[in-house]
Amino acid sequence: MPDNADPVLLLTRPAPQSRRFAARFAGRLDTVIAPLQKIAPLDVAMDDAGLGAVIFTSENGVRVFAEISPRRDIPAFCVGDRTAEVARALGLAARSAKGAADDLVAMVLEERPSGRLLHLHGRHVRGDVVDRLRAAGLDAAGLAIYDQVRCPPDDAFLGVAGGSRPVIAPLFSPRSAAIFAEALGAARPAALTLPCLSEAVRAALPPDLQASAVLADAPSADALTAAITRHISL
């Protein structure tokens, strides 16, 4: 990327995650945080009778679990390192699958824990984790404990989307990719790069935006960071 391109990093995840990711590029990229989603806990009751383990596919699930349950003696299977890190910080014995839903399912099936398994997730969920565990003979259930509420694009988002500066907008999930595309509408910045956490994320974009996608080498924040770093070093 030419030195005079002056790109901006546009982060549209919920504010806490966006702020944490922005810190990876402090002093290297100008950053605009313009969340297109926010996390809202749901009013649900969690039945922990006979529970052998909990399953988390995001750190949001871990944090909301900590708000609705005092239990910290339940093993936790986590999709990736960041989710496991949050779970351990809250006192759970957590294991990381270091990947995506497929890796998580494989880890649980290899371990085959006894007792009931409960996948605590958002209202919008992918990966068919529970169905695949049930098909393999495990006693698994799912419970939505939070909602991923859409936020309308704010002035910060619209200013960057319609601006003259090149934009780098990392996308972490298929749903966030679809929401980003809808918020962008017909607007296009001077140049647009969309680092995507996985092929499923890229596939959720319309064809013209898929052409702007850059795939991370692995479904992790570290790999996405590396993809952005490679891009800005060109």
PDB file of C-alpha atoms in Angstrom:
ATOM      1  CA  MET A   1       0.000   0.000   0.000  1.00  0.00           C
ATOM      2  CA  PRO A   2       1.446   3.411  -0.919  1.00  0.00           C
ATOM      3  CA  ASP A   3       2.642   5.582   1.957  1.00  0.00           C
ATOM      4  CA  ASN A   4       0.271   8.382   0.979  1.00  0.00           C
ATOM      5  CA  ALA A   5      -2.841   6.189   0.956  1.00  0.00           C
ATOM      6  CA  ASP A   6      -3.610   6.990   4.602  1.00  0.00           C
ATOM      7  CA  PRO A   7      -6.049   4.098   5.225  1.00  0.00           C
ATOM      8  CA  VAL A   8      -8.571   3.975   8.045  1.00  0.00           C
ATOM      9  CA  LEU A   9      -9.476   0.852  10.022  1.00  0.00           C
ATOM     10  CA  LEU A  10     -13.279   0.628  10.305  1.00  0.00           C
ATOM     11  CA  LEU A  11     -14.448  -1.633  13.133  1.00  0.00           C
ATOM     12  CA  THR A  12     -18.111  -2.571  13.280  1.00  0.00           C
ATOM     13  CA  ARG A  13     -18.244  -5.289  15.961  1.00  0.00           C
ATOM     14  CA  PRO A  14     -19.840  -4.483  19.341  1.00  0.00           C
ATOM     15  CA  ALA A  15     -17.891  -1.716  21.046  1.00  0.00           C
ATOM     16  CA  PRO A  16     -15.910  -3.793  23.604  1.00  0.00           C
ATOM     17  CA  GLN A  17     -14.579  -6.181  20.964  1.00  0.00           C
ATOM     18  CA  SER A  18     -13.867  -3.331  18.569  1.00  0.00           C
ATOM     19  CA  ARG A  19     -11.887  -1.411  21.157  1.00  0.00           C
ATOM     20  CA  ARG A  20      -9.815  -4.474  21.974  1.00  0.00           C
ATOM     21  CA  PHE A  21      -9.075  -5.173  18.305  1.00  0.00           C
ATOM     22  CA  ALA A  22      -8.235  -1.518  17.683  1.00  0.00           C
ATOM     23  CA  ALA A  23      -5.507  -1.752  20.322  1.00  0.00           C
ATOM     24  CA  ARG A  24      -3.633  -4.190  18.052  1.00  0.00           C
ATOM     25  CA  PHE A  25      -3.067  -1.346  15.597  1.00  0.00           C
ATOM     26  CA  ALA A  26      -2.490   1.550  17.983  1.00  0.00           C
ATOM     27  CA  GLY A  27      -0.029   3.960  16.412  1.00  0.00           C
ATOM     28  CA  ARG A  28      -0.176   2.119  13.092  1.00  0.00           C
ATOM     29  CA  LEU A  29      -3.627   2.851  11.685  1.00  0.00           C
ATOM     30  CA  ASP A  30      -6.249   5.508  12.233  1.00  0.00           C
ATOM     31  CA  THR A  31      -9.299   3.728  13.608  1.00  0.00           C
ATOM     32  CA  VAL A  32     -13.017   4.447  13.523  1.00  0.00           C
ATOM     33  CA  ILE A  33     -15.257   2.363  15.793  1.00  0.00           C
ATOM     34  CA  ALA A  34     -18.814   2.305  14.479  1.00  0.00           C
ATOM     35  CA  PRO A  35     -20.655  -0.749  15.854  1.00  0.00           C
ATOM     36  CA  LEU A  36     -23.372  -2.279  13.689  1.00  0.00           C
ATOM     37  CA  GLN A  37     -24.371  -4.702  16.472  1.00  0.00           C
ATOM     38  CA  LYS A  38     -24.638  -4.704  20.246  1.00  0.00           C
ATOM     39  CA  ILE A  39     -25.026  -7.563  22.708  1.00  0.00           C
ATOM     40  CA  ALA A  40     -28.226  -7.710  24.760  1.00  0.00           C
ATOM     41  CA  PRO A  41     -28.682 -10.477  27.382  1.00  0.00           C
ATOM     42  CA  LEU A  42     -31.955 -12.367  27.134  1.00  0.00           C
ATOM     43  CA  ASP A  43     -34.219 -13.010  30.104  1.00  0.00           C
ATOM     44  CA  VAL A  44     -33.782 -16.773  30.324  1.00  0.00           C
ATOM     45  CA  ALA A  45     -33.361 -19.375  33.045  1.00  0.00           C
ATOM     46  CA  MET A  46     -30.561 -21.896  32.695  1.00  0.00           C
ATOM     47  CA  ASP A  47     -31.233 -25.425  33.954  1.00  0.00           C
ATOM     48  CA  ASP A  48     -27.882 -26.720  35.215  1.00  0.00           C
ATOM     49  CA  ALA A  49     -29.163 -30.035  36.668  1.00  0.00           C
ATOM     50  CA  GLY A  50     -26.947 -32.892  35.509  1.00  0.00           C
ATOM     51  CA  LEU A  51     -24.819 -30.559  33.470  1.00  0.00           C
ATOM     52  CA  GLY A  52     -21.532 -32.149  32.433  1.00  0.00           C
ATOM     53  CA  ALA A  53     -20.071 -29.268  30.411  1.00  0.00           C
ATOM     54  CA  VAL A  54     -20.930 -25.987  28.743  1.00  0.00           C
ATOM     55  CA  ILE A  55     -20.029 -25.086  25.178  1.00  0.00           C
ATOM     56  CA  PHE A  56     -19.229 -21.575  24.009  1.00  0.00           C
ATOM     57  CA  THR A  57     -18.838 -20.310  20.456  1.00  0.00           C
ATOM     58  CA  SER A  58     -18.143 -16.717  21.478  1.00  0.00           C
ATOM     59  CA  GLU A  59     -16.852 -14.707  24.390  1.00  0.00           C
ATOM     60  CA  ASN A  60     -20.259 -13.002  24.528  1.00  0.00           C
ATOM     61  CA  GLY A  61     -21.759 -16.303  25.595  1.00  0.00           C
ATOM     62  CA  VAL A  62     -19.169 -16.641  28.350  1.00  0.00           C
ATOM     63  CA  ARG A  63     -19.813 -13.158  29.711  1.00  0.00           C
ATOM     64  CA  VAL A  64     -23.591 -13.524  29.719  1.00  0.00           C
ATOM     65  CA  PHE A  65     -23.292 -16.978  31.312  1.00  0.00           C
ATOM     66  CA  ALA A  66     -21.308 -15.373  34.129  1.00  0.00           C
ATOM     67  CA  GLU A  67     -24.178 -12.940  34.691  1.00  0.00           C
ATOM     68  CA  ILE A  68     -26.938 -15.545  34.865  1.00  0.00           C
ATOM     69  CA  SER A  69     -25.199 -18.423  36.632  1.00  0.00           C
ATOM     70  CA  PRO A  70     -22.956 -18.655  39.701  1.00  0.00           C
ATOM     71  CA  ARG A  71     -21.553 -21.990  38.531  1.00  0.00           C
ATOM     72  CA  ARG A  72     -17.810 -22.037  37.947  1.00  0.00           C
ATOM     73  CA  ASP A  73     -17.240 -25.756  38.481  1.00  0.00           C
ATOM     74  CA  ILE A  74     -18.468 -26.788  35.013  1.00  0.00           C
ATOM     75  CA  PRO A  75     -15.898 -27.654  32.312  1.00  0.00           C
ATOM     76  CA  ALA A  76     -16.133 -25.401  29.266  1.00  0.00           C
ATOM     77  CA  PHE A  77     -15.425 -26.269  25.629  1.00  0.00           C
ATOM     78  CA  CYS A  78     -14.599 -23.101  23.696  1.00  0.00           C
ATOM     79  CA  VAL A  79     -14.346 -22.468  19.984  1.00  0.00           C
ATOM     80  CA  GLY A  80     -11.125 -20.460  20.156  1.00  0.00           C
ATOM     81  CA  ASP A  81      -8.377 -19.083  22.345  1.00  0.00           C
ATOM     82  CA  ARG A  82     -10.006 -15.739  23.121  1.00  0.00           C
ATOM     83  CA  THR A  83     -13.249 -17.376  24.233  1.00  0.00           C
ATOM     84  CA  ALA A  84     -11.287 -19.823  26.409  1.00  0.00           C
ATOM     85  CA  GLU A  85      -9.222 -16.974  27.856  1.00  0.00           C
ATOM     86  CA  VAL A  86     -12.376 -15.137  28.957  1.00  0.00           C
ATOM     87  CA  ALA A  87     -13.816 -18.344  30.415  1.00  0.00           C
ATOM     88  CA  ARG A  88     -10.660 -19.061  32.418  1.00  0.00           C
ATOM     89  CA  ALA A  89     -10.586 -15.495  33.718  1.00  0.00           C
ATOM     90  CA  LEU A  90     -14.065 -16.110  35.124  1.00  0.00           C
ATOM     91  CA  GLY A  91     -12.916 -19.273  36.881  1.00  0.00           C
ATOM     92  CA  LEU A  92     -14.021 -21.960  34.423  1.00  0.00           C
ATOM     93  CA  ALA A  93     -11.813 -24.875  33.416  1.00  0.00           C
ATOM     94  CA  ALA A  94     -11.833 -24.097  29.699  1.00  0.00           C
ATOM     95  CA  ARG A  95     -10.373 -25.835  26.671  1.00  0.00           C
ATOM     96  CA  SER A  96      -9.893 -24.164  23.297  1.00  0.00           C
ATOM     97  CA  ALA A  97     -10.582 -25.842  19.954  1.00  0.00           C
ATOM     98  CA  LYS A  98      -8.354 -23.183  18.360  1.00  0.00           C
ATOM     99  CA  GLY A  99     -10.568 -22.832  15.332  1.00  0.00           C
ATOM    100  CA  ALA A 100     -14.155 -22.796  14.163  1.00  0.00           C
ATOM    101  CA  ALA A 101     -17.332 -24.796  14.822  1.00  0.00           C
ATOM    102  CA  ASP A 102     -15.965 -27.875  13.044  1.00  0.00           C
ATOM    103  CA  ASP A 103     -12.923 -27.905  15.323  1.00  0.00           C
ATOM    104  CA  LEU A 104     -15.097 -27.416  18.387  1.00  0.00           C
ATOM    105  CA  VAL A 105     -17.367 -30.330  17.503  1.00  0.00           C
ATOM    106  CA  ALA A 106     -14.341 -32.543  16.816  1.00  0.00           C
ATOM    107  CA  MET A 107     -12.835 -31.685  20.208  1.00  0.00           C
ATOM    108  CA  VAL A 108     -16.041 -32.472  22.094  1.00  0.00           C
ATOM    109  CA  LEU A 109     -16.500 -35.731  20.203  1.00  0.00           C
ATOM    110  CA  GLU A 110     -12.942 -36.784  20.976  1.00  0.00           C
ATOM    111  CA  GLU A 111     -13.433 -35.997  24.673  1.00  0.00           C
ATOM    112  CA  ARG A 112     -17.019 -37.358  24.845  1.00  0.00           C
ATOM    113  CA  PRO A 113     -17.725 -35.855  28.282  1.00  0.00           C
ATOM    114  CA  SER A 114     -20.336 -37.480  30.472  1.00  0.00           C
ATOM    115  CA  GLY A 115     -23.493 -35.707  31.522  1.00  0.00           C
ATOM    116  CA  ARG A 116     -25.600 -33.181  29.678  1.00  0.00           C
ATOM    117  CA  LEU A 117     -23.906 -30.702  27.342  1.00  0.00           C
ATOM    118  CA  LEU A 118     -25.308 -27.196  26.980  1.00  0.00           C
ATOM    119  CA  HIS A 119     -24.335 -24.869  24.129  1.00  0.00           C
ATOM    120  CA  LEU A 120     -24.881 -21.289  25.317  1.00  0.00           C
ATOM    121  CA  HIS A 121     -25.113 -19.001  22.320  1.00  0.00           C
ATOM    122  CA  GLY A 122     -26.685 -15.944  20.755  1.00  0.00           C
ATOM    123  CA  ARG A 123     -30.094 -15.769  19.138  1.00  0.00           C
ATOM    124  CA  HIS A 124     -28.373 -15.893  15.748  1.00  0.00           C
ATOM    125  CA  VAL A 125     -26.277 -19.060  15.644  1.00  0.00           C
ATOM    126  CA  ARG A 126     -24.445 -21.072  12.984  1.00  0.00           C
ATOM    127  CA  GLY A 127     -22.462 -24.260  12.840  1.00  0.00           C
ATOM    128  CA  ASP A 128     -25.121 -26.822  13.856  1.00  0.00           C
ATOM    129  CA  VAL A 129     -23.039 -27.675  16.926  1.00  0.00           C
ATOM    130  CA  VAL A 130     -25.870 -29.225  18.930  1.00  0.00           C
ATOM    131  CA  ASP A 131     -27.332 -31.218  16.026  1.00  0.00           C
ATOM    132  CA  ARG A 132     -23.959 -32.722  15.191  1.00  0.00           C
ATOM    133  CA  LEU A 133     -23.265 -33.677  18.796  1.00  0.00           C
ATOM    134  CA  ARG A 134     -26.699 -35.279  19.106  1.00  0.00           C
ATOM    135  CA  ALA A 135     -26.160 -37.195  15.873  1.00  0.00           C
ATOM    136  CA  ALA A 136     -23.006 -38.617  17.427  1.00  0.00           C
ATOM    137  CA  GLY A 137     -24.961 -39.861  20.430  1.00  0.00           C
ATOM    138  CA  LEU A 138     -24.214 -37.125  22.975  1.00  0.00           C
ATOM    139  CA  ASP A 139     -26.836 -35.550  25.228  1.00  0.00           C
ATOM    140  CA  ALA A 140     -26.609 -31.995  23.938  1.00  0.00           C
ATOM    141  CA  ALA A 141     -28.941 -28.999  23.970  1.00  0.00           C
ATOM    142  CA  GLY A 142     -28.701 -25.345  23.065  1.00  0.00           C
ATOM    143  CA  LEU A 143     -29.885 -22.206  24.824  1.00  0.00           C
ATOM    144  CA  ALA A 144     -29.892 -18.673  23.423  1.00  0.00           C
ATOM    145  CA  ILE A 145     -28.836 -16.366  26.250  1.00  0.00           C
ATOM    146  CA  TYR A 146     -28.193 -13.137  24.348  1.00  0.00           C
ATOM    147  CA  ASP A 147     -29.262 -11.325  21.236  1.00  0.00           C
ATOM    148  CA  GLN A 148     -27.023  -9.687  18.660  1.00  0.00           C
ATOM    149  CA  VAL A 149     -29.058  -6.532  18.107  1.00  0.00           C
ATOM    150  CA  ARG A 150     -28.487  -4.623  14.905  1.00  0.00           C
ATOM    151  CA  CYS A 151     -27.532  -0.963  15.163  1.00  0.00           C
ATOM    152  CA  PRO A 152     -28.198   1.502  12.354  1.00  0.00           C
ATOM    153  CA  PRO A 153     -25.061   2.918  10.728  1.00  0.00           C
ATOM    154  CA  ASP A 154     -24.050   6.070  12.588  1.00  0.00           C
ATOM    155  CA  ASP A 155     -22.438   9.248  11.282  1.00  0.00           C
ATOM    156  CA  ALA A 156     -18.945   7.827  11.858  1.00  0.00           C
ATOM    157  CA  PHE A 157     -19.726   4.793   9.690  1.00  0.00           C
ATOM    158  CA  LEU A 158     -21.386   6.837   6.960  1.00  0.00           C
ATOM    159  CA  GLY A 159     -18.533   9.341   6.918  1.00  0.00           C
ATOM    160  CA  VAL A 160     -15.949   6.636   6.368  1.00  0.00           C
ATOM    161  CA  ALA A 161     -18.105   4.685   3.891  1.00  0.00           C
ATOM    162  CA  GLY A 162     -18.617   7.729   1.709  1.00  0.00           C
ATOM    163  CA  GLY A 163     -15.174   9.232   2.243  1.00  0.00           C
ATOM    164  CA  SER A 164     -12.074   9.557   0.100  1.00  0.00           C
ATOM    165  CA  ARG A 165      -9.749   7.477   2.272  1.00  0.00           C
ATOM    166  CA  PRO A 166      -9.032   3.782   1.693  1.00  0.00           C
ATOM    167  CA  VAL A 167     -10.948   1.659   4.202  1.00  0.00           C
ATOM    168  CA  ILE A 168      -9.973  -1.618   5.856  1.00  0.00           C
ATOM    169  CA  ALA A 169     -13.021  -3.224   7.485  1.00  0.00           C
ATOM    170  CA  PRO A 170     -12.390  -6.643   9.073  1.00  0.00           C
ATOM    171  CA  LEU A 171     -15.370  -8.997   9.239  1.00  0.00           C
ATOM    172  CA  PHE A 172     -15.642 -11.741  11.852  1.00  0.00           C
ATOM    173  CA  SER A 173     -18.835 -13.664  11.030  1.00  0.00           C
ATOM    174  CA  PRO A 174     -21.198 -14.301   8.112  1.00  0.00           C
ATOM    175  CA  ARG A 175     -23.947 -12.313   9.811  1.00  0.00           C
ATOM    176  CA  SER A 176     -21.678  -9.334  10.474  1.00  0.00           C
ATOM    177  CA  ALA A 177     -20.587  -9.465   6.819  1.00  0.00           C
ATOM    178  CA  ALA A 178     -24.195  -9.349   5.622  1.00  0.00           C
ATOM    179  CA  ILE A 179     -25.024  -6.510   8.014  1.00  0.00           C
ATOM    180  CA  PHE A 180     -21.954  -4.570   6.877  1.00  0.00           C
ATOM    181  CA  ALA A 181     -22.925  -4.948   3.223  1.00  0.00           C
ATOM    182  CA  GLU A 182     -26.455  -3.738   3.915  1.00  0.00           C
ATOM    183  CA  ALA A 183     -25.204  -0.763   5.920  1.00  0.00           C
ATOM    184  CA  LEU A 184     -22.749   0.136   3.163  1.00  0.00           C
ATOM    185  CA  GLY A 185     -25.493   0.140   0.542  1.00  0.00           C
ATOM    186  CA  ALA A 186     -24.394   1.777  -2.654  1.00  0.00           C
ATOM    187  CA  ALA A 187     -21.651   3.773  -0.946  1.00  0.00           C
ATOM    188  CA  ARG A 188     -18.069   2.868  -1.769  1.00  0.00           C
ATOM    189  CA  PRO A 189     -14.954   4.465  -0.283  1.00  0.00           C
ATOM    190  CA  ALA A 190     -11.979   5.301  -2.476  1.00  0.00           C
ATOM    191  CA  ALA A 191     -10.604   1.803  -1.860  1.00  0.00           C
ATOM    192  CA  LEU A 192     -12.068  -0.993   0.231  1.00  0.00           C
ATOM    193  CA  THR A 193     -10.390  -4.039   1.747  1.00  0.00           C
ATOM    194  CA  LEU A 194     -12.442  -6.566   3.698  1.00  0.00           C
ATOM    195  CA  PRO A 195     -10.274  -8.966   5.715  1.00  0.00           C
ATOM    196  CA  CYS A 196     -12.505 -11.990   6.438  1.00  0.00           C
ATOM    197  CA  LEU A 197     -12.130 -14.509   9.234  1.00  0.00           C
ATOM    198  CA  SER A 198     -13.143 -17.426   7.016  1.00  0.00           C
ATOM    199  CA  GLU A 199     -14.477 -18.443   3.636  1.00  0.00           C
ATOM    200  CA  ALA A 200     -17.995 -18.549   5.117  1.00  0.00           C
ATOM    201  CA  VAL A 201     -17.641 -14.877   6.047  1.00  0.00           C
ATOM    202  CA  ARG A 202     -16.533 -13.948   2.541  1.00  0.00           C
ATOM    203  CA  ALA A 203     -19.368 -15.984   1.005  1.00  0.00           C
ATOM    204  CA  ALA A 204     -21.915 -13.916   2.967  1.00  0.00           C
ATOM    205  CA  LEU A 205     -20.877 -10.790   1.044  1.00  0.00           C
ATOM    206  CA  PRO A 206     -22.450  -9.811  -2.286  1.00  0.00           C
ATOM    207  CA  PRO A 207     -20.250 -10.636  -5.307  1.00  0.00           C
ATOM    208  CA  ASP A 208     -18.869  -7.140  -5.804  1.00  0.00           C
ATOM    209  CA  LEU A 209     -17.712  -6.959  -2.181  1.00  0.00           C
ATOM    210  CA  GLN A 210     -16.282 -10.467  -2.300  1.00  0.00           C
ATOM    211  CA  ALA A 211     -13.773  -9.044  -4.760  1.00  0.00           C
ATOM    212  CA  SER A 212     -12.498  -6.799  -1.939  1.00  0.00           C
ATOM    213  CA  ALA A 213     -12.141  -9.665   0.529  1.00  0.00           C
ATOM    214  CA  VAL A 214      -8.842 -10.906   1.962  1.00  0.00           C
ATOM    215  CA  LEU A 215      -8.953 -14.251   3.781  1.00  0.00           C
ATOM    216  CA  ALA A 216      -7.203 -14.855   7.078  1.00  0.00           C
ATOM    217  CA  ASP A 217      -5.010 -17.959   7.161  1.00  0.00           C
ATOM    218  CA  ALA A 218      -6.984 -19.320  10.143  1.00  0.00           C
ATOM    219  CA  PRO A 219     -10.242 -18.395  11.911  1.00  0.00           C
ATOM    220  CA  SER A 220      -8.616 -16.359  14.679  1.00  0.00           C
ATOM    221  CA  ALA A 221      -8.100 -12.723  15.598  1.00  0.00           C
ATOM    222  CA  ASP A 222      -4.337 -13.230  15.367  1.00  0.00           C
ATOM    223  CA  ALA A 223      -4.608 -14.526  11.802  1.00  0.00           C
ATOM    224  CA  LEU A 224      -6.914 -11.657  10.854  1.00  0.00           C
ATOM    225  CA  THR A 225      -4.430  -9.214  12.386  1.00  0.00           C
ATOM    226  CA  ALA A 226      -1.670 -10.787  10.301  1.00  0.00           C
ATOM    227  CA  ALA A 227      -3.756 -10.464   7.141  1.00  0.00           C
ATOM    228  CA  ILE A 228      -4.293  -6.754   7.800  1.00  0.00           C
ATOM    229  CA  THR A 229      -0.627  -6.254   8.621  1.00  0.00           C
ATOM    230  CA  ARG A 230       0.380  -7.895   5.324  1.00  0.00           C
ATOM    231  CA  HIS A 231      -2.047  -5.676   3.454  1.00  0.00           C
ATOM    232  CA  ILE A 232      -0.839  -2.394   4.921  1.00  0.00           C
ATOM    233  CA  SER A 233       2.773  -3.463   4.308  1.00  0.00           C
ATOM    234  CA  LEU A 234       2.267  -3.798   0.545  1.00  0.00           C
TER     235      LEU A 234
END
